[in-house]
Backbone as JSON Lines, residues from 0, in Angstrom:
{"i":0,"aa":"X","n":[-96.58,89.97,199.32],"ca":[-96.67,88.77,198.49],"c":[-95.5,87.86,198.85]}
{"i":1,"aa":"X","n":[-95.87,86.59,199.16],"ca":[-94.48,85.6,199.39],"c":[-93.79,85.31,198.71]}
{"i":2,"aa":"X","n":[-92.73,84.94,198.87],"ca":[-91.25,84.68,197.51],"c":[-91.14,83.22,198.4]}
{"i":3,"aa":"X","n":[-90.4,82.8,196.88],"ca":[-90.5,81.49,196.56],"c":[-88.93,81.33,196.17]}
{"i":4,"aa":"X","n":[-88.28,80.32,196.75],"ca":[-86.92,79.98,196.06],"c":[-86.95,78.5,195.44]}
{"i":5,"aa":"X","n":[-86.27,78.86,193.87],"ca":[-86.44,77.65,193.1],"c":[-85.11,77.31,193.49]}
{"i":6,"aa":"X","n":[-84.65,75.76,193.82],"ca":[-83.26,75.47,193.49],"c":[-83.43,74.29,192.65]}
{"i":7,"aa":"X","n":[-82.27,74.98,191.97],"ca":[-82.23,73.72,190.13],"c":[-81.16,72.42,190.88]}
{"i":8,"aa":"X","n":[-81.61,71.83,190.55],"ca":[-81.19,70.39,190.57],"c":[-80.55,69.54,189.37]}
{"i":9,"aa":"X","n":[-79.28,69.44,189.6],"ca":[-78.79,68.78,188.25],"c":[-77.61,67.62,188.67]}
{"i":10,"aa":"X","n":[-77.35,66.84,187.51],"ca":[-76.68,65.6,187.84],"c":[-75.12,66.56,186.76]}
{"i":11,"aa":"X","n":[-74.52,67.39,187.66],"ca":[-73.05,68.04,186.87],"c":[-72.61,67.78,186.65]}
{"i":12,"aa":"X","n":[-72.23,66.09,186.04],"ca":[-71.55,65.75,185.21],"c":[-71.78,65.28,183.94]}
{"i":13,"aa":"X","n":[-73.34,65.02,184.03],"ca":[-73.9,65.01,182.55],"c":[-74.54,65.78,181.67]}
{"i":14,"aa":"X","n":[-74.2,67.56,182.39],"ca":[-75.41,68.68,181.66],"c":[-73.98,69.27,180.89]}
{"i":15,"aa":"X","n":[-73.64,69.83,179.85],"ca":[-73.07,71.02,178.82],"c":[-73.9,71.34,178.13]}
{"i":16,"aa":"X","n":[-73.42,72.78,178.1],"ca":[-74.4,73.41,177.08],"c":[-73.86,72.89,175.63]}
{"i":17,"aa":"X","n":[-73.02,71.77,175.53],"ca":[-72.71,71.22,173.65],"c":[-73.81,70.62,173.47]}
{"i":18,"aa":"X","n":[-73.82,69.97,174.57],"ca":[-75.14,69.45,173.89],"c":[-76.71,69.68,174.37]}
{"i":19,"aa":"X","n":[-76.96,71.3,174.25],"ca":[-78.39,71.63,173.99],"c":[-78.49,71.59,172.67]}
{"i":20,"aa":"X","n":[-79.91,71.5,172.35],"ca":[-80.43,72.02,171.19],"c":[-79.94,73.52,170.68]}
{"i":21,"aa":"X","n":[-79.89,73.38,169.39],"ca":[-80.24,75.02,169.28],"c":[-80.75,75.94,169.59]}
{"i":22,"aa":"X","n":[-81.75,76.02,169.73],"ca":[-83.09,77.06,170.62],"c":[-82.84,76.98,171.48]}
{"i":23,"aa":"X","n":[-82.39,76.16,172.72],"ca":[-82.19,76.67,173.87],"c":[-82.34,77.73,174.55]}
{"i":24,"aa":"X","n":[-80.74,78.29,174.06],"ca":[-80.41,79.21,174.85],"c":[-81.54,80.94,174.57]}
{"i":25,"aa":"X","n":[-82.09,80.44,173.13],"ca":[-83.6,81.69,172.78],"c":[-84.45,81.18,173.9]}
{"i":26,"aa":"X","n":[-84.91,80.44,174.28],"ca":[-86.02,79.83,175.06],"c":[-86.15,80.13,176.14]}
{"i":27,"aa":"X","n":[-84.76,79.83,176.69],"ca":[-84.39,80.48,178.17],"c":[-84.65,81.66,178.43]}
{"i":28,"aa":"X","n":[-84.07,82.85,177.27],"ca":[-83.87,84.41,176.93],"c":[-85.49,84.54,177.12]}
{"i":29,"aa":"X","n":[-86.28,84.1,176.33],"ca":[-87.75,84.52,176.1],"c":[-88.79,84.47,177.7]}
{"i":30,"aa":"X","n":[-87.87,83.3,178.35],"ca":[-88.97,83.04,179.35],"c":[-88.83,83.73,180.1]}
{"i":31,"aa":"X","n":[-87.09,84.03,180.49],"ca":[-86.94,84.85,181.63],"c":[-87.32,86.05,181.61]}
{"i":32,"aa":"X","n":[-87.13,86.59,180.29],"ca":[-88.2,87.9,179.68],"c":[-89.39,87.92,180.43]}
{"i":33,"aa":"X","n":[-89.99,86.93,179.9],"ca":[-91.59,87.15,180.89],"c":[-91.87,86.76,182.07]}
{"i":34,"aa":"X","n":[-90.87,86.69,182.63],"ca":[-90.2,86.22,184.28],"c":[-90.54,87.61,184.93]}
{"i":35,"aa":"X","n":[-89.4,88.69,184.09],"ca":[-89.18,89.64,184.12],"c":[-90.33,91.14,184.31]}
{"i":36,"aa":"X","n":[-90.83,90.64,183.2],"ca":[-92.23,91.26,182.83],"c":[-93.72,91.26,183.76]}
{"i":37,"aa":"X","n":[-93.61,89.99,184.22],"ca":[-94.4,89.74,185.19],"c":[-94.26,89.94,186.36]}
{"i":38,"aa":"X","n":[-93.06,90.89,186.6],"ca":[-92.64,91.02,188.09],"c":[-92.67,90.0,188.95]}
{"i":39,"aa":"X","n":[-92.17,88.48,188.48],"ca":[-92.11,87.21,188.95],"c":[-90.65,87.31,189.72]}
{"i":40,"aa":"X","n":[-89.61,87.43,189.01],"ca":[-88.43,87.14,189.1],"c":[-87.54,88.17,190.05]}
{"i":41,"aa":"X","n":[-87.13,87.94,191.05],"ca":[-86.37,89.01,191.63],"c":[-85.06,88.5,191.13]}
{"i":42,"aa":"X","n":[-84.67,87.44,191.16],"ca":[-83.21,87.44,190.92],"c":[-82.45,85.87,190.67]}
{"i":43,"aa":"X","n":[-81.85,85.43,189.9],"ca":[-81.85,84.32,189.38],"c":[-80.67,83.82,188.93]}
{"i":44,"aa":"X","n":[-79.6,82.99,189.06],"ca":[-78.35,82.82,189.04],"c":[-77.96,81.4,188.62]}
{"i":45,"aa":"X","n":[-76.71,81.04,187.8],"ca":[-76.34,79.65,187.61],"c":[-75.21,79.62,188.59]}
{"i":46,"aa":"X","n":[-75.3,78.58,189.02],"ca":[-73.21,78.21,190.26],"c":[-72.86,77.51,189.34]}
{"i":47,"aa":"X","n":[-71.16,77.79,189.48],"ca":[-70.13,77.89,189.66],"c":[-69.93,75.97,189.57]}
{"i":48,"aa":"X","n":[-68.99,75.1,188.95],"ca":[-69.39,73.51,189.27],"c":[-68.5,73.62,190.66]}
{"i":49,"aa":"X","n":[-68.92,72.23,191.01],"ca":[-68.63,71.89,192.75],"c":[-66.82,71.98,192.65]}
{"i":50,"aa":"X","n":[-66.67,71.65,191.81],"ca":[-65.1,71.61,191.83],"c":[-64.56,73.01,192.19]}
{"i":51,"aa":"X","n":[-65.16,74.3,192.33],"ca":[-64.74,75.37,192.85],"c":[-65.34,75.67,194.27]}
{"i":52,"aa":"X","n":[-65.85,74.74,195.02],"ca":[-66.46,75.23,196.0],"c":[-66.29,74.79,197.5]}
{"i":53,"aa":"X","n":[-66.59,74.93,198.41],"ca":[-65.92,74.34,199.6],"c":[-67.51,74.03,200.66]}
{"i":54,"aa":"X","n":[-67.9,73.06,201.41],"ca":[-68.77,72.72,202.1],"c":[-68.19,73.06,203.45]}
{"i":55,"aa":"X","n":[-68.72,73.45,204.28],"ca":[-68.71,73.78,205.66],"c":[-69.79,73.04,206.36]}
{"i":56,"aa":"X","n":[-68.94,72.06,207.19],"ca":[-69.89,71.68,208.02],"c":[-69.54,71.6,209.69]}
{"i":57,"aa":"X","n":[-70.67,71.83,210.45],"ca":[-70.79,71.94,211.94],"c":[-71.38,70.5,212.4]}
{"i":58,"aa":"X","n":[-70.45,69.65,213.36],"ca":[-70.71,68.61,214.11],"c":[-69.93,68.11,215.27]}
{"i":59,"aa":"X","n":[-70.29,68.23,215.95],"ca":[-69.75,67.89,217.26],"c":[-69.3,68.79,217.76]}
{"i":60,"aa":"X","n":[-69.29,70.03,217.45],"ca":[-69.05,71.35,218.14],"c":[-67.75,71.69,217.29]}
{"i":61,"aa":"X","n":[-67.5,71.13,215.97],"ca":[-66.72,71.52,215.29],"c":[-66.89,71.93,214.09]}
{"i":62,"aa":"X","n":[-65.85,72.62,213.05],"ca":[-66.0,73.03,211.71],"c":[-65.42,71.62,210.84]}
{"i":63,"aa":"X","n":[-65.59,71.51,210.01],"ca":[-64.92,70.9,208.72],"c":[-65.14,71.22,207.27]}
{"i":64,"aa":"X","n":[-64.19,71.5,207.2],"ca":[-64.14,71.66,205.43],"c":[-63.88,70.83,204.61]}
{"i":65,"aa":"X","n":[-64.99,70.87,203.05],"ca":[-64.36,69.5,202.27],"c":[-64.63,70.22,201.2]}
{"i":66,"aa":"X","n":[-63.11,70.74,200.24],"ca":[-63.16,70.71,199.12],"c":[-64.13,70.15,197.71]}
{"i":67,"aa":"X","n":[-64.64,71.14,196.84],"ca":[-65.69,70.0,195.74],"c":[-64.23,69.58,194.72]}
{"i":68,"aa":"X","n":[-64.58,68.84,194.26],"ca":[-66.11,68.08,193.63],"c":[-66.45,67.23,194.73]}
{"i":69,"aa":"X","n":[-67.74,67.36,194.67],"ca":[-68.25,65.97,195.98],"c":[-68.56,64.98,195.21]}
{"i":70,"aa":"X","n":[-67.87,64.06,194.92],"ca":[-67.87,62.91,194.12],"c":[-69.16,62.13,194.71]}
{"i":71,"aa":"X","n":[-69.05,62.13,195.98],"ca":[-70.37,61.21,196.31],"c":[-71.77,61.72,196.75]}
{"i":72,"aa":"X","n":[-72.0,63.0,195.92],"ca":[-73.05,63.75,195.74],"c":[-73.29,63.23,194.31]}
{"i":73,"aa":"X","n":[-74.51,62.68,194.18],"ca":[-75.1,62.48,193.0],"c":[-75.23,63.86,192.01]}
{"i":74,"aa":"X","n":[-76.42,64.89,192.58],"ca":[-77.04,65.37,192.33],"c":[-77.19,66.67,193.31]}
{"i":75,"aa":"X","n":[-76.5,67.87,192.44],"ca":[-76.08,69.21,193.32],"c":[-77.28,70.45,192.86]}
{"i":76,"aa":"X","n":[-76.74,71.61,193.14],"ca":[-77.54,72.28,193.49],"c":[-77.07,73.43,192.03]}
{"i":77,"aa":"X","n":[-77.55,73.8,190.74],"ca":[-76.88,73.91,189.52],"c":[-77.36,75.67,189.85]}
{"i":78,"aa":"X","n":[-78.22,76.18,190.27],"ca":[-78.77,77.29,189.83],"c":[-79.85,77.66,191.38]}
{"i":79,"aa":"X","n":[-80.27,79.15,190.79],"ca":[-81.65,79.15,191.72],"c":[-82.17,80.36,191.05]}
{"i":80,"aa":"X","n":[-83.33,80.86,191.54],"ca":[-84.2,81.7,191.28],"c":[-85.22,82.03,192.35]}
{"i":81,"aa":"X","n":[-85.04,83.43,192.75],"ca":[-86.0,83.88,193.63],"c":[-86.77,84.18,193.03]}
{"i":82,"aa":"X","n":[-88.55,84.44,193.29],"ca":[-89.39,84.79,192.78],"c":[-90.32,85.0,193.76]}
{"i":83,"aa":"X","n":[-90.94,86.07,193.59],"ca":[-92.41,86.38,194.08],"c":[-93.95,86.06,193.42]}
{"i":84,"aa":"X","n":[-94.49,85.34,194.62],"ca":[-95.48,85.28,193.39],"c":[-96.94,85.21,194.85]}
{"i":85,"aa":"X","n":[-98.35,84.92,193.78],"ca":[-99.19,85.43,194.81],"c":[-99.24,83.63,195.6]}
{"i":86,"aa":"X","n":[-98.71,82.38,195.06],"ca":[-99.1,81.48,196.05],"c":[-98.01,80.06,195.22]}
{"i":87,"aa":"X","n":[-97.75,79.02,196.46],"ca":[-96.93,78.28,195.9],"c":[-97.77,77.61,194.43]}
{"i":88,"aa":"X","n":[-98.88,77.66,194.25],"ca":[-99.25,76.99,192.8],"c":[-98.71,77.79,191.74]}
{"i":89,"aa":"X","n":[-98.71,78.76,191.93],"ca":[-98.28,79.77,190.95],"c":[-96.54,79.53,191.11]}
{"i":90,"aa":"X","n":[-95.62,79.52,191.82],"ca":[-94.36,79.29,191.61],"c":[-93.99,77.97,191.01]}
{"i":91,"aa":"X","n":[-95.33,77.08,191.7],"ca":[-94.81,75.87,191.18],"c":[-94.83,76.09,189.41]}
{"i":92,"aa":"X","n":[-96.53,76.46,188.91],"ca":[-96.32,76.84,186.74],"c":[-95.14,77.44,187.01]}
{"i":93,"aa":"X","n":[-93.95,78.91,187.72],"ca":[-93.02,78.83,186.96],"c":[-92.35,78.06,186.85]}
{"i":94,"aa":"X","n":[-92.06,77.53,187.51],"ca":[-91.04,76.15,187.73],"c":[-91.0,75.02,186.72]}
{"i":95,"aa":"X","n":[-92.56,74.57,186.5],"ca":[-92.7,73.64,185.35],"c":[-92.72,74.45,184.08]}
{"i":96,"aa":"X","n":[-92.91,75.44,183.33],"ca":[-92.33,76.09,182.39],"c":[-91.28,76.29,182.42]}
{"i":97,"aa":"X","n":[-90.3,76.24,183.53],"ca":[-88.68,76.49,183.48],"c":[-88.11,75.4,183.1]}
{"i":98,"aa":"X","n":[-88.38,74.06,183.41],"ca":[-88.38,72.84,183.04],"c":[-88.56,72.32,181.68]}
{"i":99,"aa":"X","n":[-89.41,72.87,181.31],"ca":[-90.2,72.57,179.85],"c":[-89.09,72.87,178.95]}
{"i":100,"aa":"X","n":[-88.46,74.24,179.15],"ca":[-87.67,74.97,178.32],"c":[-86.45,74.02,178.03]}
{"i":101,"aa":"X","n":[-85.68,73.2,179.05],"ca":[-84.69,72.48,178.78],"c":[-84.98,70.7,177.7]}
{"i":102,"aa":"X","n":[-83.59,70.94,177.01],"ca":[-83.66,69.84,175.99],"c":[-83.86,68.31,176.69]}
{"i":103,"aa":"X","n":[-84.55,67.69,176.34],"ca":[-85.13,66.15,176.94],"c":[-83.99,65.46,177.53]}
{"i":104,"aa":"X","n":[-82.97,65.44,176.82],"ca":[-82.29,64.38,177.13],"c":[-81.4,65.19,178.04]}
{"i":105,"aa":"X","n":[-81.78,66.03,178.74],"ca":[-81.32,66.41,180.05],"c":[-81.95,66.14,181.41]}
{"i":106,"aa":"X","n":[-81.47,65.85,182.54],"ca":[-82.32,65.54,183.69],"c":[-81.89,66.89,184.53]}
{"i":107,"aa":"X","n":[-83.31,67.74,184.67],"ca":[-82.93,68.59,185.95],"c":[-84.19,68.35,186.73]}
{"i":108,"aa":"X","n":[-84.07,68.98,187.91],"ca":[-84.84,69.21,188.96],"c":[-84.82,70.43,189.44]}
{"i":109,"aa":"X","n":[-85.94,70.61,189.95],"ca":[-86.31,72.03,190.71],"c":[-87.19,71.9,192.03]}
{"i":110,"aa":"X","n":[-86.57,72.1,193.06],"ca":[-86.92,71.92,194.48],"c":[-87.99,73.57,194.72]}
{"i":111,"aa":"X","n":[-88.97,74.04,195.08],"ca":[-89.96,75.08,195.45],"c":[-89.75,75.07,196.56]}
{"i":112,"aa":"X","n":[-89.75,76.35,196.91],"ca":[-89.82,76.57,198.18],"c":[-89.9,77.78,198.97]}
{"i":113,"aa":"X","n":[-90.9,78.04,199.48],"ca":[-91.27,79.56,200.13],"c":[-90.42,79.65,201.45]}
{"i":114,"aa":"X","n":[-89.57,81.26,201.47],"ca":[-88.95,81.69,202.27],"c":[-89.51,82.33,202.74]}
{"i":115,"aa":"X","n":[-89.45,81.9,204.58],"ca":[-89.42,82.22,205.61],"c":[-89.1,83.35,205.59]}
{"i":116,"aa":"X","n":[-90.49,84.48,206.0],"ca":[-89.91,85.92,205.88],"c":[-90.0,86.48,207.63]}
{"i":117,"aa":"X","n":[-89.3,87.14,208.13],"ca":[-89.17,87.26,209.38],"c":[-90.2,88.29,210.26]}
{"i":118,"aa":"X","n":[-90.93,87.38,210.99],"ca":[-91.94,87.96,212.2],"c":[-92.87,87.35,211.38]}
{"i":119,"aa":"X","n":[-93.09,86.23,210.54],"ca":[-94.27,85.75,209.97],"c":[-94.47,84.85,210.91]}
């Protein structure tokens, strides 16, 4: 069965958890439950904000490193979630139920995407 990697998409300077709703953080608990249950979810993680992290990049036959916060990154990479499932329509419902769960006046995103499994 193919696995699917969700990456959450968020604007990190305008998400805290002060200001979710109450239920939230039940909502989250409940879904990933049946994440869980459904043998959907292999494994699922929040990062760390950019301000702890370092970019590596290769150009011109060289390395460079640039300290976060990437100020001129809008919009980073907040979380992910591997999942198996039998086809991208089906990762995509989890994805939009993962979505659903967060309070409105939050903006996230979730990028889908099936990993390349090797000798496919």
């Amino acid at each position: 069965m193919p696995r699917y990697l969700s990456l959450v998409r968020i604007e990190e300077n305008t998400i805290d958890m002060e200001s979710a709703d109450p239920g939230f953080e039940e909502r989250m608990g409940a879904l990933f439950e049946e994440f869980t249950k459904a043998g959907v979810m292999l494994d699922t993680a929040g990062l760390k904000p950019t301000a702890e992290s370092t970019r590596i990049t290769w150009s011109g036959g060289k390395l460079s490193y640039t300290d976060g916060p990437f100020t001129e990154t809008k919009e980073v990479v907040g979380g992910y979630a591997l999942m198996q499932c039998k086809d991208m329509a089906e990762a995509i419902e989890w994805g939009k139920r993962f979505l659903e769960v967060h309070p409105p006046q939050w903006t996230v995103g979730l990028e889908v995407r099936e990993v390349e499994e090797p000798g496919a």
